[in-house]
CSV table of C-alpha atoms and ligand atoms in Angstrom, one decimal:
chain,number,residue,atom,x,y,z
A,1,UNK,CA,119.4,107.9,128.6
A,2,UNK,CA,121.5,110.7,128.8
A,3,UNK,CA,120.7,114.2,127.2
A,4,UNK,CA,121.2,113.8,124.0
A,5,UNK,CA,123.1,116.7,121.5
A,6,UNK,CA,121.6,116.8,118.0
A,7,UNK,CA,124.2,116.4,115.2
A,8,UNK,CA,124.0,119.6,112.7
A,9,UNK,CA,123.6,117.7,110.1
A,10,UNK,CA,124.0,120.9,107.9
A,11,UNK,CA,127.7,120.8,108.6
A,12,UNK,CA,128.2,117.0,106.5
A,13,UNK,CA,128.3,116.3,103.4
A,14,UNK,CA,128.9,113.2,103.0
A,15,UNK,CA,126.6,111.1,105.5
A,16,UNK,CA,126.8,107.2,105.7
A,17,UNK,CA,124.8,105.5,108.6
A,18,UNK,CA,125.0,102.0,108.9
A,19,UNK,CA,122.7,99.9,110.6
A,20,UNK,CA,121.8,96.3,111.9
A,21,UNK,CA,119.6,94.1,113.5
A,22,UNK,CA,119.1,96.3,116.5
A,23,UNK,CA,117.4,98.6,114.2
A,24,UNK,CA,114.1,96.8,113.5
A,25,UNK,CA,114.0,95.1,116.7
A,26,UNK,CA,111.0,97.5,117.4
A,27,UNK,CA,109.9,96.6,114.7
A,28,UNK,CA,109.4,92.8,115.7
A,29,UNK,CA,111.7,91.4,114.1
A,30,UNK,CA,114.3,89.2,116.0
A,31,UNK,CA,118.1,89.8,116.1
A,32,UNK,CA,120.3,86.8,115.1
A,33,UNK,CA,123.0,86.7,118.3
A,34,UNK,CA,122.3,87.7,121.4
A,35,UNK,CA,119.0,86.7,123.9
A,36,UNK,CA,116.0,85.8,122.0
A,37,UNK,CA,118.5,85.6,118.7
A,38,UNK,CA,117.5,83.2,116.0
A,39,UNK,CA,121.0,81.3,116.2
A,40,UNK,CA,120.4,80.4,119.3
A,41,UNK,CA,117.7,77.8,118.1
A,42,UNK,CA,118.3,77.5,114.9
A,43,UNK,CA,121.0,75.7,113.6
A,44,UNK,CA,123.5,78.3,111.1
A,45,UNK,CA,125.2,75.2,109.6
A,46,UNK,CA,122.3,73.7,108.6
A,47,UNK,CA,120.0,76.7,107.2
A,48,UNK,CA,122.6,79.8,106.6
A,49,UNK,CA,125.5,78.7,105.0
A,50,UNK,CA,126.3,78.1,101.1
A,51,UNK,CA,126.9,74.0,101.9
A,52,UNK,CA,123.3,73.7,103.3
A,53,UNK,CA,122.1,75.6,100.1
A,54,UNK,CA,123.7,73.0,98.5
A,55,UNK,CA,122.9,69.9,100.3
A,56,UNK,CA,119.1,70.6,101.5
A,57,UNK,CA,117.8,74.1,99.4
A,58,UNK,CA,114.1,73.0,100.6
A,59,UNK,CA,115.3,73.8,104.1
A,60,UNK,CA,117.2,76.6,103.6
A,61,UNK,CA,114.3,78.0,101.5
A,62,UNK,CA,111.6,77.2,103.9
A,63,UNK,CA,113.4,78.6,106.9
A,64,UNK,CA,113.7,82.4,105.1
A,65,UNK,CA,110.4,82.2,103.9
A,66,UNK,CA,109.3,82.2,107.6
A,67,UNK,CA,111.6,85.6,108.3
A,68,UNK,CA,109.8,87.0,105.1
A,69,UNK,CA,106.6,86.4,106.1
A,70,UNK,CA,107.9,88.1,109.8
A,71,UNK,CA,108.7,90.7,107.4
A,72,UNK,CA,106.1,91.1,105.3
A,73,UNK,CA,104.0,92.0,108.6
A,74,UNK,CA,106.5,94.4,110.2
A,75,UNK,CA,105.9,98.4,109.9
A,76,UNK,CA,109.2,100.7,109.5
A,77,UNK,CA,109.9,102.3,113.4
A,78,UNK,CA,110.7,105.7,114.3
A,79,UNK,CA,114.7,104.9,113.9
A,80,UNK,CA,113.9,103.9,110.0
A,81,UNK,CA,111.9,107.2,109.7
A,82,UNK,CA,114.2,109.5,111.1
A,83,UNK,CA,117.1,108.7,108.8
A,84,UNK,CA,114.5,109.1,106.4
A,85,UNK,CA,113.5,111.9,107.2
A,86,UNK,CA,117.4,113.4,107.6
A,87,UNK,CA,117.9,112.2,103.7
A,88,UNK,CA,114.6,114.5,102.6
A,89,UNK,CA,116.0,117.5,104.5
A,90,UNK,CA,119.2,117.7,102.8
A,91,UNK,CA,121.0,120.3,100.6
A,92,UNK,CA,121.5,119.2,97.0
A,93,UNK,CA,125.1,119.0,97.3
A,94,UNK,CA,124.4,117.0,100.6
A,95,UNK,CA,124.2,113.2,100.7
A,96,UNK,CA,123.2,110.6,103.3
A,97,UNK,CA,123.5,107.0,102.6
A,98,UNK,CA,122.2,104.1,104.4
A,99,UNK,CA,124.4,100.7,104.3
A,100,UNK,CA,122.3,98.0,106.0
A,101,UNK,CA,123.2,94.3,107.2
A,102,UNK,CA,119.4,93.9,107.5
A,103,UNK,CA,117.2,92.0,104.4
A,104,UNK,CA,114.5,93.3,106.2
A,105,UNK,CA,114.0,96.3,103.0
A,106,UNK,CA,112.6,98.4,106.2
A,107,UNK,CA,114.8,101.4,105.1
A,108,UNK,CA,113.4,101.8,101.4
A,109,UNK,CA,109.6,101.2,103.2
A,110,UNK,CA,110.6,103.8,105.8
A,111,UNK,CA,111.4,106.5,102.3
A,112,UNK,CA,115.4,106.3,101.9
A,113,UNK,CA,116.6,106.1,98.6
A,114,UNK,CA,120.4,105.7,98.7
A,115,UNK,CA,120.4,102.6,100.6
A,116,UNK,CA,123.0,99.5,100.1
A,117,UNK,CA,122.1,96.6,101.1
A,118,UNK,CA,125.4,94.9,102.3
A,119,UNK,CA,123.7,91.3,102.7
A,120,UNK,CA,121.6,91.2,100.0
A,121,UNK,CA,117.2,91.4,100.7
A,122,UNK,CA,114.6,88.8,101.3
A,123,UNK,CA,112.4,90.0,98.5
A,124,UNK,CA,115.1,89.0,95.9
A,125,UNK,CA,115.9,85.4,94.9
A,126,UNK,CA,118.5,84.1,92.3
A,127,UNK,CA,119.3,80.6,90.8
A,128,UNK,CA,121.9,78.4,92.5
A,129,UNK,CA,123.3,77.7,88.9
A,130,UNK,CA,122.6,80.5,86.2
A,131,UNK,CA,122.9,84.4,86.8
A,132,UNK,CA,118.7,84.4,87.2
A,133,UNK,CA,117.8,86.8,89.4
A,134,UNK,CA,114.2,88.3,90.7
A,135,UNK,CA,113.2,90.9,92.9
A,136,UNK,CA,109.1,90.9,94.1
A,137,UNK,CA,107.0,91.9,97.0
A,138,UNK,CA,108.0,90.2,100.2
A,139,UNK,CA,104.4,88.4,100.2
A,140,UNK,CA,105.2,87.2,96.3
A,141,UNK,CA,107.2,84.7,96.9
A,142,UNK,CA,106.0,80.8,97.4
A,143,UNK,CA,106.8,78.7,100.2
A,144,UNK,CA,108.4,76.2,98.9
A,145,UNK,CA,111.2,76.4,97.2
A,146,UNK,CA,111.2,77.8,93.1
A,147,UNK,CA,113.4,76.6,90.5
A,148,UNK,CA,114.5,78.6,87.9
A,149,UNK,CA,112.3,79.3,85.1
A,150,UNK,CA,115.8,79.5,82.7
A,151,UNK,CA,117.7,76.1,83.7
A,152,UNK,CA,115.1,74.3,86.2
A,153,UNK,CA,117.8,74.6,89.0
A,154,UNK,CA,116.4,75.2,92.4
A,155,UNK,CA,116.4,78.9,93.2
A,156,UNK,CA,117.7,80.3,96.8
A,157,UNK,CA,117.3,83.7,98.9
A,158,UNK,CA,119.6,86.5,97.6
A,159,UNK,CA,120.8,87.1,101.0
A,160,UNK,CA,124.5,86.5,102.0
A,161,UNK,CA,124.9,83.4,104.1
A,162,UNK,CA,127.6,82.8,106.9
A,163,UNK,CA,130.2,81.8,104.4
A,164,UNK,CA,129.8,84.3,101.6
A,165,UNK,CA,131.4,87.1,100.5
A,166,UNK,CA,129.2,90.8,100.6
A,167,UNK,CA,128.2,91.4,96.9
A,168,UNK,CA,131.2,93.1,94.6
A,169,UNK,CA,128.9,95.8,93.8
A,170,UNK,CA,127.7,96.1,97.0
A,171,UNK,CA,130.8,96.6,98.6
A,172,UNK,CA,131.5,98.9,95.8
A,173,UNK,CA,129.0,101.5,96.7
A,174,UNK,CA,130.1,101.3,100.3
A,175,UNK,CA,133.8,101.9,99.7
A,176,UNK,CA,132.3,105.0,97.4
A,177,UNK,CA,130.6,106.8,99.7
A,178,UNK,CA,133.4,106.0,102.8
A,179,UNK,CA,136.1,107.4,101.0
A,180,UNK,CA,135.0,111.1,101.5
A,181,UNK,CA,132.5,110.3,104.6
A,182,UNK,CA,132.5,113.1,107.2
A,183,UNK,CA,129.8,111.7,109.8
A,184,UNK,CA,129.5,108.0,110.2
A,185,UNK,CA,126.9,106.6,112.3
A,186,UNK,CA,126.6,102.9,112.9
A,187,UNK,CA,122.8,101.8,114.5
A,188,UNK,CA,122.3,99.0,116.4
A,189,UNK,CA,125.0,96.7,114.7
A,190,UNK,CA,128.0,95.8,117.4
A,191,UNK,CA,130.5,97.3,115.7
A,192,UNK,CA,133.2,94.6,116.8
A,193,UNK,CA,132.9,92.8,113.5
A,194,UNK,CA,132.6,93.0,109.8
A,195,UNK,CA,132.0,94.5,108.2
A,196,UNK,CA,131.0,97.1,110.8
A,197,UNK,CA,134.5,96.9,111.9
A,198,UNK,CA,135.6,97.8,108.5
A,199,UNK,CA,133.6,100.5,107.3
A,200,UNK,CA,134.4,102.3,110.7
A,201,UNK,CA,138.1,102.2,110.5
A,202,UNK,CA,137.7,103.8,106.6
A,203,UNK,CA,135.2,106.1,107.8
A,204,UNK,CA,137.7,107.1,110.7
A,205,UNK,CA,140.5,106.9,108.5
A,206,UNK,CA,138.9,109.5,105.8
A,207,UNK,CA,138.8,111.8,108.8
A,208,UNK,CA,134.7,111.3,109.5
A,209,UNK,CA,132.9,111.9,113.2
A,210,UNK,CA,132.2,108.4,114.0
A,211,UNK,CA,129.5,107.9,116.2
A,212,UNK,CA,128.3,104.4,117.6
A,213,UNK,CA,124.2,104.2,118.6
A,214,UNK,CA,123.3,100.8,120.7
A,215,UNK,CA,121.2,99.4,122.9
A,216,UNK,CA,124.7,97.4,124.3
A,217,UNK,CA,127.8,98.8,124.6
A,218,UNK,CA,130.7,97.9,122.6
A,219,UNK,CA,132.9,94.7,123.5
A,220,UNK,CA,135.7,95.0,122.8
A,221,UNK,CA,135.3,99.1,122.8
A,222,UNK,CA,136.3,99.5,119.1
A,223,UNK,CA,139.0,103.0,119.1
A,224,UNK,CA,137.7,103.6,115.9
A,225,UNK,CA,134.4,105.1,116.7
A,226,UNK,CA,134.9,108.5,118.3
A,227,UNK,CA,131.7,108.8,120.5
A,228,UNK,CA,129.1,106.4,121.8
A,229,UNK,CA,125.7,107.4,122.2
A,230,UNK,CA,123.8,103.9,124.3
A,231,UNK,CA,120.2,103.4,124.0
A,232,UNK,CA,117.4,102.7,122.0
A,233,UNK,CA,117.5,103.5,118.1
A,234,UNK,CA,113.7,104.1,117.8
A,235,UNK,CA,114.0,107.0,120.7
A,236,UNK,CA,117.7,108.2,119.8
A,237,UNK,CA,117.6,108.6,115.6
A,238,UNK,CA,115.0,111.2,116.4
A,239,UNK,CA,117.1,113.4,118.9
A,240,UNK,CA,120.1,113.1,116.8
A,241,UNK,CA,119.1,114.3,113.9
A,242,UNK,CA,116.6,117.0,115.3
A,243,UNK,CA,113.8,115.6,113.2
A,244,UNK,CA,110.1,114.1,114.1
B,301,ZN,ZN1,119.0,79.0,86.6
């Protein structure tokens, strides 16, 4: 690790830090690509994707109860804590706003409390055919899978799978706080694709610092971010924003 220059995060206003899987990592919770990723023994056709909702919602349900119960045991790391932390120390006219691919909820645990969740959480679950939703504690939920208390459908995770759009609203709240974002950080997500690869470019293109924070480096190096800072996110969140 390199020697590592804290951001003044006095000089920002508008502060969006996105993160991914390589966020909770030490947190013990696996990452979905790469070694020791979930896809690489579990099938995505058969337990992500809106068809297999369709044709087997047992599976699909069983298969994220077993990353909720991962969940349900996992602590917020020093990463979650520090961006946390950042958010408490700001001026009022100051914001800092979390947009997470993770369902993990590890950011609201850690004490943020403008975060978007981009794909959805694992303690919400909605009806494959009405507009029933419900959010509970990520130990609430049952094993097998519910069916809807309004129609008698079967119910499914409210997480977005591999063939889904992100949530209008969502997406909303994201292109809100890019369009006047002046520091962009993006944590442990690859930043190659969306929609990391997205929300960079707008960041970049409403004039932001863009900084990328990873274990791995980029590949394809992605122009759009500015600076790269490589390393772990538990160790580096701390030093960059001069807190903990
Ligand atoms: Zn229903």
């Amino acid at each position: 690790m390199t020697n590592i220059v804290p951001i003044p995060l006095a000089n920002y206003r508008q502060i969006v830090v996105l993160t991914g899987a390589g966020i909770s990592v030490a947190s013990g919770l696996p990452t979905y690509r790469g070694a020791g990723g979930i896809w690489n023994h579990v099938s995505v056709d058969s337990h992500a994707t809106a068809a297999a909702v369709q044709s087997d919602p047992e599976r699909v349900w069983r298969f994220f109860a077993e990353l909720r119960q991962q969940v349900a045991q996992a602590e917020p790391n020093a990463a979650h804590v520090a961006i946390a932390q950042a958010e408490q120390q700001l001026r009022a006219d100051q914001h800092l706003t979390v947009l997470t691919q993770n369902v993990d909820g590890l950011h609201a645990r850690a004490g943020s409390k403008r975060v978007v969740e981009l794909h959805g959480s694992l303690n919400q679950a909605c009806c494959t055919r009405c507009d029933f939703s419900s959010r509970q504690g990520f130990s609430a939920f049952s094993e097998s899978c519910p069916r809807c208390p309004k129609c008698k459908a079967f119910q499914r995770p409210a997480v977005v799978l591999f063939d889904e759009p992100l949530p209008v609203d969502a997406e909303w709240a994201a292109k809100k706080v890019l369009r006047d974002c002046d520091l962009f950080l993006a944590v442990g997500t690859s930043g190659t694709v969306s929609p990391a690869s997205n929300l960079v470019r707008a960041a970049q293109y409403a004039g932001a610092r863009t900084v990328y924070v990873n274990l791995e480096p980029m590949k394809p190096h992605n122009p759009a971010f500015g600076e790269v800072v490589l390393g772990r996110a538990e160790e580096l969140l701390p030093l960059l924003f001069g807190v903990g």
